[in-house]
CSV table of C-alpha atoms in Angstrom, one decimal:
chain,number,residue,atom,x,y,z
A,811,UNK,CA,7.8,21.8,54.8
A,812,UNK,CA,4.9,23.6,53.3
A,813,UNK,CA,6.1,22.9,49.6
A,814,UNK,CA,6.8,19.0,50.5
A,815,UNK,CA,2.8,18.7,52.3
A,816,UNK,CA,1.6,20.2,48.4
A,817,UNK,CA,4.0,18.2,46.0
A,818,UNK,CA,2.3,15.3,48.6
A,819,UNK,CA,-0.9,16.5,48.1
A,820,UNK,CA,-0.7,16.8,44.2
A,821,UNK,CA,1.1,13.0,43.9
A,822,UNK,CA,-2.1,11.6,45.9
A,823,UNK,CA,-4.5,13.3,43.8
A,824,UNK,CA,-2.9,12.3,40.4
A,825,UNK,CA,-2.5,8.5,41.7
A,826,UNK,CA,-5.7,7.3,40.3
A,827,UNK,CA,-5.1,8.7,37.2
A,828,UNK,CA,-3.7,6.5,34.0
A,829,UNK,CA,-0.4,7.9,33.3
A,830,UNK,CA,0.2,8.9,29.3
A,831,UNK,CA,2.2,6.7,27.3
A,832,UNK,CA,4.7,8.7,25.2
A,833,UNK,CA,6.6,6.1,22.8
A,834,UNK,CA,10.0,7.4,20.1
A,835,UNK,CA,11.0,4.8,17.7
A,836,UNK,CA,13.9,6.0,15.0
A,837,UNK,CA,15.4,4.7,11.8
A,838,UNK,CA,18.3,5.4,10.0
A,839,UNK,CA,19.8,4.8,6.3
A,840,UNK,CA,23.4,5.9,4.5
A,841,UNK,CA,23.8,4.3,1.2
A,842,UNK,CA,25.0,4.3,-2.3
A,843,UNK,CA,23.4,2.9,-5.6
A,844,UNK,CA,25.3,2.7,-8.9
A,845,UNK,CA,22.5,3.1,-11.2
A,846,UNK,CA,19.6,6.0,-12.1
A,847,UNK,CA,17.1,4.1,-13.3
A,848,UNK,CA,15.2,4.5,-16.6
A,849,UNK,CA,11.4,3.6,-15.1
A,850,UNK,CA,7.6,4.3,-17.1
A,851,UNK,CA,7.2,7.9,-18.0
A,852,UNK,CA,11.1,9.3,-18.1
A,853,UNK,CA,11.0,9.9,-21.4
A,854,UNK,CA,10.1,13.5,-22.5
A,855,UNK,CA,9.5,12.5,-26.0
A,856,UNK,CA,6.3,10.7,-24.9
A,857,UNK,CA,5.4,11.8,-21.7
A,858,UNK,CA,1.9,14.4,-21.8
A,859,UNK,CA,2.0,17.8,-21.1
A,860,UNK,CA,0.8,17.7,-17.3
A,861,UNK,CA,1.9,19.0,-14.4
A,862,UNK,CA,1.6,16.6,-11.8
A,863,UNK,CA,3.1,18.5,-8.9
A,864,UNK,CA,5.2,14.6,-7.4
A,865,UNK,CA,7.0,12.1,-9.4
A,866,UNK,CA,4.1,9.1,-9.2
A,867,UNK,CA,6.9,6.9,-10.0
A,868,UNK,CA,10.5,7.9,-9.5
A,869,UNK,CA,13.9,5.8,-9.2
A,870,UNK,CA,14.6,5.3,-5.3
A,871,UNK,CA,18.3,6.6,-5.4
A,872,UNK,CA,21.1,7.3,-7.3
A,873,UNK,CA,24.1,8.2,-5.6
A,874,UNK,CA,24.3,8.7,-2.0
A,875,UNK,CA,21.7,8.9,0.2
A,876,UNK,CA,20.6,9.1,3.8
A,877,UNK,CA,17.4,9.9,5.9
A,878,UNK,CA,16.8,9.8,9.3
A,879,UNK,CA,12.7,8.9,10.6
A,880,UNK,CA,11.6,9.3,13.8
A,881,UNK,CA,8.2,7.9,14.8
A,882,UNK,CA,5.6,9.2,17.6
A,883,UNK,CA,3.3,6.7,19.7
A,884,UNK,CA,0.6,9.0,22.1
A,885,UNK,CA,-1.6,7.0,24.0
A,886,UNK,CA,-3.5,7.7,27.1
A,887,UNK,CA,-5.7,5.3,28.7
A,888,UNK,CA,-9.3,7.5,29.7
A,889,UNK,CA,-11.6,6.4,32.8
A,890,UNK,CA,-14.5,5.7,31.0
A,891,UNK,CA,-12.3,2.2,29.1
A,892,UNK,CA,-11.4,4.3,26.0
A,893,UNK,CA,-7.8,4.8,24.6
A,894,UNK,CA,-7.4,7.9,23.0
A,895,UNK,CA,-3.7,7.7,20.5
A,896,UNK,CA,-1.9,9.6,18.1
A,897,UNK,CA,0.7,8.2,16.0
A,898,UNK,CA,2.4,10.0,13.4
A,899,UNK,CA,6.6,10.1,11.6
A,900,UNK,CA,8.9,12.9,10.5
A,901,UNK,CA,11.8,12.8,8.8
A,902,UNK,CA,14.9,14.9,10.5
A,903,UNK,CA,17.1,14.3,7.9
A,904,UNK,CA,16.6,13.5,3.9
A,905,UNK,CA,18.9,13.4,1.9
A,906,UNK,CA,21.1,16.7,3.2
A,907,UNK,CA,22.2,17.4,6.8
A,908,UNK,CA,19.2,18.9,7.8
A,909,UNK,CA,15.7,19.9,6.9
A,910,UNK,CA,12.4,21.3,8.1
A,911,UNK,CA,10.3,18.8,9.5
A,912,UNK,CA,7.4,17.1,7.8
A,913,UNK,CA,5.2,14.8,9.6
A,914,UNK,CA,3.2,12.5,7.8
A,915,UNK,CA,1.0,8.9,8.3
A,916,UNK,CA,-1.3,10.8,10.7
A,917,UNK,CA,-3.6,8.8,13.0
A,918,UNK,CA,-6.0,9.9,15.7
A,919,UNK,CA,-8.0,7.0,17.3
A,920,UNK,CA,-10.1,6.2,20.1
A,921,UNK,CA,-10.5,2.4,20.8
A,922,UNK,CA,-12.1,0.2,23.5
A,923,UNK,CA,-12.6,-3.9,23.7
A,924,UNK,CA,-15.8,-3.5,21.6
A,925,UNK,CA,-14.7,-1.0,18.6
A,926,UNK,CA,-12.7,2.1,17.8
A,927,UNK,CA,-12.6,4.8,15.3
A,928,UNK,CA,-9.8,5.8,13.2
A,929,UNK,CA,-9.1,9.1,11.3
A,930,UNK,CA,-6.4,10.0,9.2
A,931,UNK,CA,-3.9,7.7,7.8
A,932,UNK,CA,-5.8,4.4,7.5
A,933,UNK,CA,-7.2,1.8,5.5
A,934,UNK,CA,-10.9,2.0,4.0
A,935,UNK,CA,-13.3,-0.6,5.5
A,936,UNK,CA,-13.2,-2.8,2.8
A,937,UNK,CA,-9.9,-2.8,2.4
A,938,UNK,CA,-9.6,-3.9,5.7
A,939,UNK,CA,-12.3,-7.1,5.9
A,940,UNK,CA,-11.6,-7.9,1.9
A,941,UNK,CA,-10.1,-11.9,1.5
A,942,UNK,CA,-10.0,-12.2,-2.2
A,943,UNK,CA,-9.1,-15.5,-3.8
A,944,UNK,CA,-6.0,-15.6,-6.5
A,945,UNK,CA,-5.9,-13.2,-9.6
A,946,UNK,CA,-9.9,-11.8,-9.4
A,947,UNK,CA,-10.4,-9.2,-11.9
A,948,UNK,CA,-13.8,-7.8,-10.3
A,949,UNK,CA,-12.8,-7.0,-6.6
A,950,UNK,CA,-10.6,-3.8,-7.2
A,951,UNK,CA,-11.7,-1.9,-4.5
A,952,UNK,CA,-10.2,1.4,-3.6
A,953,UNK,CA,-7.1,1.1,-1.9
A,954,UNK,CA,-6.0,3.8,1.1
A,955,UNK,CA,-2.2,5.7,-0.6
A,956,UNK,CA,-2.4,9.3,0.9
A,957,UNK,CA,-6.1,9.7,1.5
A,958,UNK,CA,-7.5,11.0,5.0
A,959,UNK,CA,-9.5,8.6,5.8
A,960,UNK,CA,-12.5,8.1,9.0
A,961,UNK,CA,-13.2,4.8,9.8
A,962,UNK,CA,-15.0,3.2,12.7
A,963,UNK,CA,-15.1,-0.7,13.9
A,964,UNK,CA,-17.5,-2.4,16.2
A,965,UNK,CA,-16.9,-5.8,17.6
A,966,UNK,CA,-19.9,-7.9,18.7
A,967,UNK,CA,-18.3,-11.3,20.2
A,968,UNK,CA,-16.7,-12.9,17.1
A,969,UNK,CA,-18.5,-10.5,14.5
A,970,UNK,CA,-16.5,-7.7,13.6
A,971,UNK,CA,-18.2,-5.0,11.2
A,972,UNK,CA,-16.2,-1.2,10.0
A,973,UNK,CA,-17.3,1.5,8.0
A,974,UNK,CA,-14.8,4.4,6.4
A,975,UNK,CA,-15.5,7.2,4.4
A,976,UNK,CA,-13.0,9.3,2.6
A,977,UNK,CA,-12.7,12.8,4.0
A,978,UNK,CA,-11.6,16.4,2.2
A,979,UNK,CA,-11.7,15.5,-1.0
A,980,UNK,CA,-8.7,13.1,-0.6
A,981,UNK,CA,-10.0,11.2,-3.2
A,982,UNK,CA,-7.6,13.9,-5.7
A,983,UNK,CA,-5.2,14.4,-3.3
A,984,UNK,CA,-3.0,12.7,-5.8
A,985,UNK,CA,-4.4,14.4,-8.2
A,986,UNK,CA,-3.1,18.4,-8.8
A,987,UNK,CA,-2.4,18.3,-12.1
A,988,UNK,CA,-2.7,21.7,-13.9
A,989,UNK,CA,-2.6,21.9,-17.8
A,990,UNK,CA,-0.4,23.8,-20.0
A,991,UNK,CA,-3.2,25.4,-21.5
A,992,UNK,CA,-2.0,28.1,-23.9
A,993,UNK,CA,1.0,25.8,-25.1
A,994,UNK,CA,3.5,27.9,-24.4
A,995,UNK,CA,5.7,24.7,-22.3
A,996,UNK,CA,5.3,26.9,-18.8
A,997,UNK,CA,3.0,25.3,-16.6
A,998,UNK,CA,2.6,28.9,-14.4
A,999,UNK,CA,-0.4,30.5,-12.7
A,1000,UNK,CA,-1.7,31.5,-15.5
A,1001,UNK,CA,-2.5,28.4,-16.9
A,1002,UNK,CA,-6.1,26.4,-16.3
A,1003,UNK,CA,-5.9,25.4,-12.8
A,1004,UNK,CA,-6.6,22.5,-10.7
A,1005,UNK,CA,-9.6,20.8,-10.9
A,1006,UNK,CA,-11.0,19.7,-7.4
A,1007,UNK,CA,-14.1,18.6,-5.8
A,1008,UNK,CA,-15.5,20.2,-2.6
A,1009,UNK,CA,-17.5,17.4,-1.5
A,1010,UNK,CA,-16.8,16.4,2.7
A,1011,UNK,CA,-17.0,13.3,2.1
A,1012,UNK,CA,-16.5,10.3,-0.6
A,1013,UNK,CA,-17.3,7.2,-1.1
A,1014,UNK,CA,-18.7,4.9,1.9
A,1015,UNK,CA,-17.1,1.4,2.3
A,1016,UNK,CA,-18.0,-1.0,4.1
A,1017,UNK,CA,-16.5,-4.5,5.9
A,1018,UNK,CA,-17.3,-7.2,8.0
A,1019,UNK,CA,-15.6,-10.5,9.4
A,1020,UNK,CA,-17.0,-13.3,11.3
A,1021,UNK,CA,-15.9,-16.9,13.1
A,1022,UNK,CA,-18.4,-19.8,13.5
A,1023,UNK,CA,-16.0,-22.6,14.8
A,1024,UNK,CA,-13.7,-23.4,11.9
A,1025,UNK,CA,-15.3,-21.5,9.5
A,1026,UNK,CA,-14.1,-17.7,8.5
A,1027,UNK,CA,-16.5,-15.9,6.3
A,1028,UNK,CA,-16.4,-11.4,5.5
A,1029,UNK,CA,-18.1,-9.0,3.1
A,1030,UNK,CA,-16.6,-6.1,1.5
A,1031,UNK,CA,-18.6,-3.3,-0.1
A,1032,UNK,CA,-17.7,0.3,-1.6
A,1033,UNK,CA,-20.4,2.9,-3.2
A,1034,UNK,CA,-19.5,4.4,-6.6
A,1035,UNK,CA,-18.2,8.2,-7.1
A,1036,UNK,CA,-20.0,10.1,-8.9
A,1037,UNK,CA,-18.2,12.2,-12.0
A,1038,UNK,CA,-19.0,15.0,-9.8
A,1039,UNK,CA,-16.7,13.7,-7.1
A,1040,UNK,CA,-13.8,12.9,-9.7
A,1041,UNK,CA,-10.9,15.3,-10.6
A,1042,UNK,CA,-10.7,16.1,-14.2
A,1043,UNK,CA,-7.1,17.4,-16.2
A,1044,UNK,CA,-6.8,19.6,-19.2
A,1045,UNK,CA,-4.9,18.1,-21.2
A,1046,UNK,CA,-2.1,20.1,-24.0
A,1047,UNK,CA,-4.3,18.7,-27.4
A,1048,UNK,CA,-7.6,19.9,-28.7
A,1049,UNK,CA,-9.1,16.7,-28.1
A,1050,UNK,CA,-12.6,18.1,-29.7
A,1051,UNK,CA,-10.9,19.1,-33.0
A,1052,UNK,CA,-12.6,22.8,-32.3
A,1053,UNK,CA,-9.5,25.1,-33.0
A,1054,UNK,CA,-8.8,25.5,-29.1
A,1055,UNK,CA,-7.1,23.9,-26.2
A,1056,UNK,CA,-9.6,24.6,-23.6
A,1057,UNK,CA,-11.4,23.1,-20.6
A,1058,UNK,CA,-13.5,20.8,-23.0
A,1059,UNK,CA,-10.2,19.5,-23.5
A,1060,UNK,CA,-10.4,17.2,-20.6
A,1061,UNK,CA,-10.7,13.8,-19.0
A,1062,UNK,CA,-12.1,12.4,-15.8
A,1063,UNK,CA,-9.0,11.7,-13.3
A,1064,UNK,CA,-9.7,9.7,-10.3
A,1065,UNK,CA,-7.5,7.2,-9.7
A,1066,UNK,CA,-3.8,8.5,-11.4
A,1067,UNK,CA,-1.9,5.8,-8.8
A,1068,UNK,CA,-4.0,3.4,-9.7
A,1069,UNK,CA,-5.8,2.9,-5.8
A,1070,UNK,CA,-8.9,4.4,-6.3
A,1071,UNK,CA,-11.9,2.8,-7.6
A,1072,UNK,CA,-14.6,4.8,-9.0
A,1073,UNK,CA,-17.0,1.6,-9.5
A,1074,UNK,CA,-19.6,0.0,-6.8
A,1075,UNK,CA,-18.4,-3.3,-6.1
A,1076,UNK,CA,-19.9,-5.8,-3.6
A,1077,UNK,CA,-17.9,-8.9,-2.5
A,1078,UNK,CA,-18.3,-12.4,-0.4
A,1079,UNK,CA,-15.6,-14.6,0.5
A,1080,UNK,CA,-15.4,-17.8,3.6
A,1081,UNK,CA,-12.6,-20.4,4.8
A,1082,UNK,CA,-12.0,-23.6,6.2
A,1083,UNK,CA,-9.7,-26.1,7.4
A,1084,UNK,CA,-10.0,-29.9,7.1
A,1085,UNK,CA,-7.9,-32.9,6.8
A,1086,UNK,CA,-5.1,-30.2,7.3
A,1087,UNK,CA,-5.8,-28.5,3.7
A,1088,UNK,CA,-6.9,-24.3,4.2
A,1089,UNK,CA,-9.8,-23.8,1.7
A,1090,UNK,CA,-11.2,-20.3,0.5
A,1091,UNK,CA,-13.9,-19.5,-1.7
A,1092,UNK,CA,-14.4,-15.9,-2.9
A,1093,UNK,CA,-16.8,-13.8,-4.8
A,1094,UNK,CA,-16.7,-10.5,-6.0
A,1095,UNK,CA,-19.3,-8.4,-8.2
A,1096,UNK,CA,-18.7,-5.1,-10.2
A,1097,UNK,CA,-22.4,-3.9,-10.7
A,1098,UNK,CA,-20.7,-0.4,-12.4
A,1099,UNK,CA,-20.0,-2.5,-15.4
A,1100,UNK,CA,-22.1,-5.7,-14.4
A,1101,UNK,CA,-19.4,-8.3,-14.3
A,1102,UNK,CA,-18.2,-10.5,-11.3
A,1103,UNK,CA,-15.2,-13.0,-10.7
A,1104,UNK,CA,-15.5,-16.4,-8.5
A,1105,UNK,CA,-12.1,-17.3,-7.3
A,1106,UNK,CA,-11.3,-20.7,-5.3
A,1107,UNK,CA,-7.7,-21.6,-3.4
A,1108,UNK,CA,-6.1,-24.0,-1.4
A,1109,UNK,CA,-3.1,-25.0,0.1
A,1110,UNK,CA,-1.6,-27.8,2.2
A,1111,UNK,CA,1.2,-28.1,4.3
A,1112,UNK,CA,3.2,-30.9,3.8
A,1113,UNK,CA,6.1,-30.8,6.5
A,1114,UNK,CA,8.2,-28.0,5.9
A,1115,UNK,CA,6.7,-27.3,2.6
A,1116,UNK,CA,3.4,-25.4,1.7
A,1117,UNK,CA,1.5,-26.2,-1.5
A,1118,UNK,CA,-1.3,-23.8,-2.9
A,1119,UNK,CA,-3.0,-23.7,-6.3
A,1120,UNK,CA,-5.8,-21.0,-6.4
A,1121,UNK,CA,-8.6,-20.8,-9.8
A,1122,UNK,CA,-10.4,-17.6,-10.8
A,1123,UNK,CA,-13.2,-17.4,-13.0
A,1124,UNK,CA,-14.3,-13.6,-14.4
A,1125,UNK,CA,-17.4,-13.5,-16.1
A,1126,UNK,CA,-15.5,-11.7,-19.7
A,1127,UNK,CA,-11.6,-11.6,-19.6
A,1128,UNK,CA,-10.0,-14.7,-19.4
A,1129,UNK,CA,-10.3,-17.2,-16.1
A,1130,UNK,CA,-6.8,-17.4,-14.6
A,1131,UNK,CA,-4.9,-19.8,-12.1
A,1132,UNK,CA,-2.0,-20.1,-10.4
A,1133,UNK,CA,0.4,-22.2,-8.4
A,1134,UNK,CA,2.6,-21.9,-5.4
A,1135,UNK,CA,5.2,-23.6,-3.3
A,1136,UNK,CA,6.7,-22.7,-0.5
A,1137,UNK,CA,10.1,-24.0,1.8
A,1138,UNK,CA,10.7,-23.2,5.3
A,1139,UNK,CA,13.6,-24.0,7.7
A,1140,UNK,CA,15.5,-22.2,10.0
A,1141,UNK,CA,18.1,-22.2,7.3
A,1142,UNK,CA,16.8,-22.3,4.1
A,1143,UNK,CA,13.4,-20.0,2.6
A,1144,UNK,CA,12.3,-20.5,-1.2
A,1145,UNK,CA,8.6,-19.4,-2.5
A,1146,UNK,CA,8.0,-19.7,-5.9
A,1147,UNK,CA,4.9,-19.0,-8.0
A,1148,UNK,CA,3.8,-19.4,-11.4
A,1149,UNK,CA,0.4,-17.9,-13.0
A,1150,UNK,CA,-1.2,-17.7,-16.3
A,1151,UNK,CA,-4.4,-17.4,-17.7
A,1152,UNK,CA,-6.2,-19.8,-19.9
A,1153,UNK,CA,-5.5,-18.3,-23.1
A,1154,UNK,CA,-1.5,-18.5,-21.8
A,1155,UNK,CA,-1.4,-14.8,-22.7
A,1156,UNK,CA,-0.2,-13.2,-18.8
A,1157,UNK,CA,2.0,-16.0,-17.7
A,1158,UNK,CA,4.4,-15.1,-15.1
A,1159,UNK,CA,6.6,-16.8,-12.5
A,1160,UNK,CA,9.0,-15.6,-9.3
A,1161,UNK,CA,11.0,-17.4,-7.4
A,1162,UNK,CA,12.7,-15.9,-3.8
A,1163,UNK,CA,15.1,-17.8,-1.6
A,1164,UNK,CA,17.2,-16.9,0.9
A,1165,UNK,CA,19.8,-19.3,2.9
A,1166,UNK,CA,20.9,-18.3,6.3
A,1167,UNK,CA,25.0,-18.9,6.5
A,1168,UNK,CA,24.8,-17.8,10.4
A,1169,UNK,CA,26.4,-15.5,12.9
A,1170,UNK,CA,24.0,-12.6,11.5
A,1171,UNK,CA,25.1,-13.6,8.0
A,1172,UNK,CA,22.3,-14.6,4.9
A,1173,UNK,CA,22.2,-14.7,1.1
A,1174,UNK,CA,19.6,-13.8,-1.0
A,1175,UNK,CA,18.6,-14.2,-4.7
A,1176,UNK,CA,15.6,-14.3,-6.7
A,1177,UNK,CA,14.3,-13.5,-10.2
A,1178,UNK,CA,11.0,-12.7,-11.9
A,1179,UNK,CA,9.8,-13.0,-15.4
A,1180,UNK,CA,7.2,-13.9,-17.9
A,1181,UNK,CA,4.6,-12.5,-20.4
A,1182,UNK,CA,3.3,-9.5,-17.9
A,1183,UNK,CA,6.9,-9.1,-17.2
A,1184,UNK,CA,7.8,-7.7,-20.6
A,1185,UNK,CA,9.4,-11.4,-21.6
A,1186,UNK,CA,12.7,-9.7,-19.7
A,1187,UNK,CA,14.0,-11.5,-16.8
A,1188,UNK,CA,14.5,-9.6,-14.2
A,1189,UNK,CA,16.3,-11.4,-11.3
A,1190,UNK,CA,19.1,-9.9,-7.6
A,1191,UNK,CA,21.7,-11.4,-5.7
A,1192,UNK,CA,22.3,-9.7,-2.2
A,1193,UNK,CA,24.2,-10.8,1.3
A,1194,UNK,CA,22.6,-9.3,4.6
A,1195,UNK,CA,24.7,-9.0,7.8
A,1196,UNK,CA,23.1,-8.8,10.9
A,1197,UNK,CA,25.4,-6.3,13.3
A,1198,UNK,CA,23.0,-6.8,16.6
A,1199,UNK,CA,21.1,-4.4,18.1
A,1200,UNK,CA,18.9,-3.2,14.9
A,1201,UNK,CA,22.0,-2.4,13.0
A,1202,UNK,CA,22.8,-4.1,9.5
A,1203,UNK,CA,24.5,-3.6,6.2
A,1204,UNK,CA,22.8,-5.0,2.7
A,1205,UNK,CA,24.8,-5.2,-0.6
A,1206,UNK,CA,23.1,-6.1,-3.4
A,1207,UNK,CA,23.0,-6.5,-7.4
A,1208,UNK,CA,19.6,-6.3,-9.6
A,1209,UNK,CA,19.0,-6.4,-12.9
A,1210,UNK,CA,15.7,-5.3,-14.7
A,1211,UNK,CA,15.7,-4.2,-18.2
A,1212,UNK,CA,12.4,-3.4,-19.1
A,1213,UNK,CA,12.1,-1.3,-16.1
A,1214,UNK,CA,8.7,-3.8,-15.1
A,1215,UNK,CA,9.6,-3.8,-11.7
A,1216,UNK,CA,9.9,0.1,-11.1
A,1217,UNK,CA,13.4,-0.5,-9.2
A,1218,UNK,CA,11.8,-2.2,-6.6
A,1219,UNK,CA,13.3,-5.5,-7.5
A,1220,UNK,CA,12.0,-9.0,-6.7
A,1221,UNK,CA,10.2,-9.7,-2.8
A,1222,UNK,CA,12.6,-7.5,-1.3
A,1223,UNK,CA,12.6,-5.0,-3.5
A,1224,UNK,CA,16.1,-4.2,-4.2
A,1225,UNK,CA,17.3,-1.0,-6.0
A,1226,UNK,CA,18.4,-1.7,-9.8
A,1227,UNK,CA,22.4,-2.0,-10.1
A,1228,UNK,CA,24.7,-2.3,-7.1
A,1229,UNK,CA,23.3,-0.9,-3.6
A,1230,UNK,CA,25.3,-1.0,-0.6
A,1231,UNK,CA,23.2,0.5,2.2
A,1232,UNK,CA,23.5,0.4,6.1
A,1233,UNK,CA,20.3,0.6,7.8
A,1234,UNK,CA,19.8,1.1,11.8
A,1235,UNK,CA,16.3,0.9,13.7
A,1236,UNK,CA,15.8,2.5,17.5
């Protein structure tokens, strides 16, 4: 009796408490693709002599292949009106029947009604708030891919406003390259090592959104890095024609996936809706090298079908445009595009549909092309079955020669050659 009156005692004491929320999703993929991919950078006959520690770009799969990924959702609601949560993946299985775990896409946070703040896997500020209009060549701001990242948000009514910085030198995360210094084609201890940064943090961005009635309007701003907060490589030349391969054999290295943006740029951008037609206007400025693009789009829905042309003007490349149409039924999906610029020297054009047979059952094909393409035409056929339940099968054929599409082929991104893959969510 005595236990019974303290397991009581305990249940009344925890019943104003918020109970913690403790949320498993899981994913998993078998399947088999027919072709090894020749992508960018395969070639050993022109690839540099650097060490870069990952495969930046890789083929998908060749072969066989199977994962398993489970994800992690921790929330607990606190008294004060906070909600502290952690959400995080692992992978149990990649690729062999069994691994050691490694989590990854981190993310502690602490949110309310009026704001939260965000630290690990998350996008910078700007990134966030940032609306840009067509094909702008001045609003490259850096782009979150691996970085640790703090960012906090603060909603006032219909004004929302964020700040992020980049934390533990994240900004070269991506970045451990290490030089084959003495020549010798061994990339060992001995050689110059990594150059890194020991800064806290990089690189302050900034965002903000707002609504006054049917108007949208945003900023986006980021701060330059300094070369002292950029990763440099040594690179297997003597650059300096001084007799030696050294470290004045180098080059600043900041951005190697191409996400991160060294430069300060400041951006503007609003929309609207009247007479049924969406209309944005955008402005973005790169005071690092002191040139700016003005971009303008629109789009109308006309019954099922969405029209869109959008017109950017940069200040000294050429101004670009492009057009769009879009389908929609419950049965039918196309979306082609088409963009050039006005010297007709970056044309290129997509098209995507898909047609829903039913009972689970769809086909897809699509194909992309044009002068960024490599002039080769890259284009997929596929059928999806829908098993029920989160379970379905995908086959598919793609094609892209000039390896443009980095076997990620088309809007669904199909592998090159024929993929057969079964795919299962929980």
């Amino acid at each position: 009796m005595k236990r019974i009156l303290l397991a009581s005692s305990a249940l009344v004491a925890f019943a104003g408490a918020a109970a913690a929320e403790v949320t498993f999703t899981g994913s998993a993929t078998l399947g088999y693709n027919d072709t090894d991919a020749v992508l960018p950078g395969d070639d050993p006959s022109t690839a540099p002599a650097i060490e870069t520690g990952f495969d930046t770009i890789d083929d998908d799969n060749v072969g066989y292949y199977w994962d398993v990924n489970i994800g992690v959702m921790l929330s607990q609601e606190l008294d004060n009106g906070l909600t502290a949560a952690v959400e995080f993946n692992f992978d149990a299985v990649d690729g062999d029947l069994g691994s050691d775990l490694e989590a990854a896409d981190y993310v502690l946070s602490l949110t309310s009604e009026s704001g939260g703040m965000y630290f690990g896997k998350t996008d910078f500020a700007a990134q966030t708030y940032w609306m840009g209009v067509g094909d702008m060549e001045y609003d490259g701001f850096s782009e979150a891919d691996g970085e640790t990242v703090l960012r906090s948000e603060v909603i006032f009514g219909s004004v929302t406003f964020g700040t992020s910085y980049i934390i533990n030198d994240d900004v070269s995360a991506d970045l451990n390259f290490r030089a084959d210094s003495d020549a010798d084609g061994d990339f060992g201890n001995d050689e110059d090592a990594f150059a890194r940064n020991g800064d806290e943090v990089v690189q302050l961005s900034l965002g903000a959104t707002a609504e006054f009635g049917q108007f949208s309007v945003g900023m986006a701003y980021q701060e330059a890095i300094d070369n002292g907060n950029l990763s440099t490589r040594l690179l297997n030349e003597d650059t300096n024609d001084d007799g030696l391969i050294n470290g004045a054999d180098s080059e600043v290295i900041y951005n190697d996936n191409g996400d991160i943006s060294a430069d300060e740029i400041f951006g503007i951008y609003g929309m609207t809706s009247f007479a049924g037609a969406d209309v944005s206007l955008a402005f973005a400025q790169n005071n690092t090298v002191d040139e700016n693009s003005l971009g303008f789009g629109v789009s109308y829905p006309i019954g099922p079908v969405v029209a869109g042309f959008a017109y950017v003007s940069n200040s000294d490349v050429a101004n670009t445009y492009e057009l769009s149409v879009g389908y929609s039924t419950d049965v039918v999906t196309a979306d082609f595009s088409y963009s050039d610029n006005e010297d007709g020297t970056d044309q290129e054009y997509s098209l995507d549909g898909r047609y829903n047979v039913g009972s689970g059952l769809a086909i897809l094909a699509g194909l992309h092309g044009g002068e960024d393409n490599t002039n080769e035409l890259d284009y997929y056929v596929a059928g999806e079955y829908d098993l029920g339940g989160g379970a379905m099968i995908v086959a598919s054929y793609a094609e892209d020669d000039d390896s443009s599409e980095e076997d990620e082929i088309g809007s669904p991104e199909f592998q090159e050659g024929t993929t057969v893959e079964f795919t299962f969510e929980f």
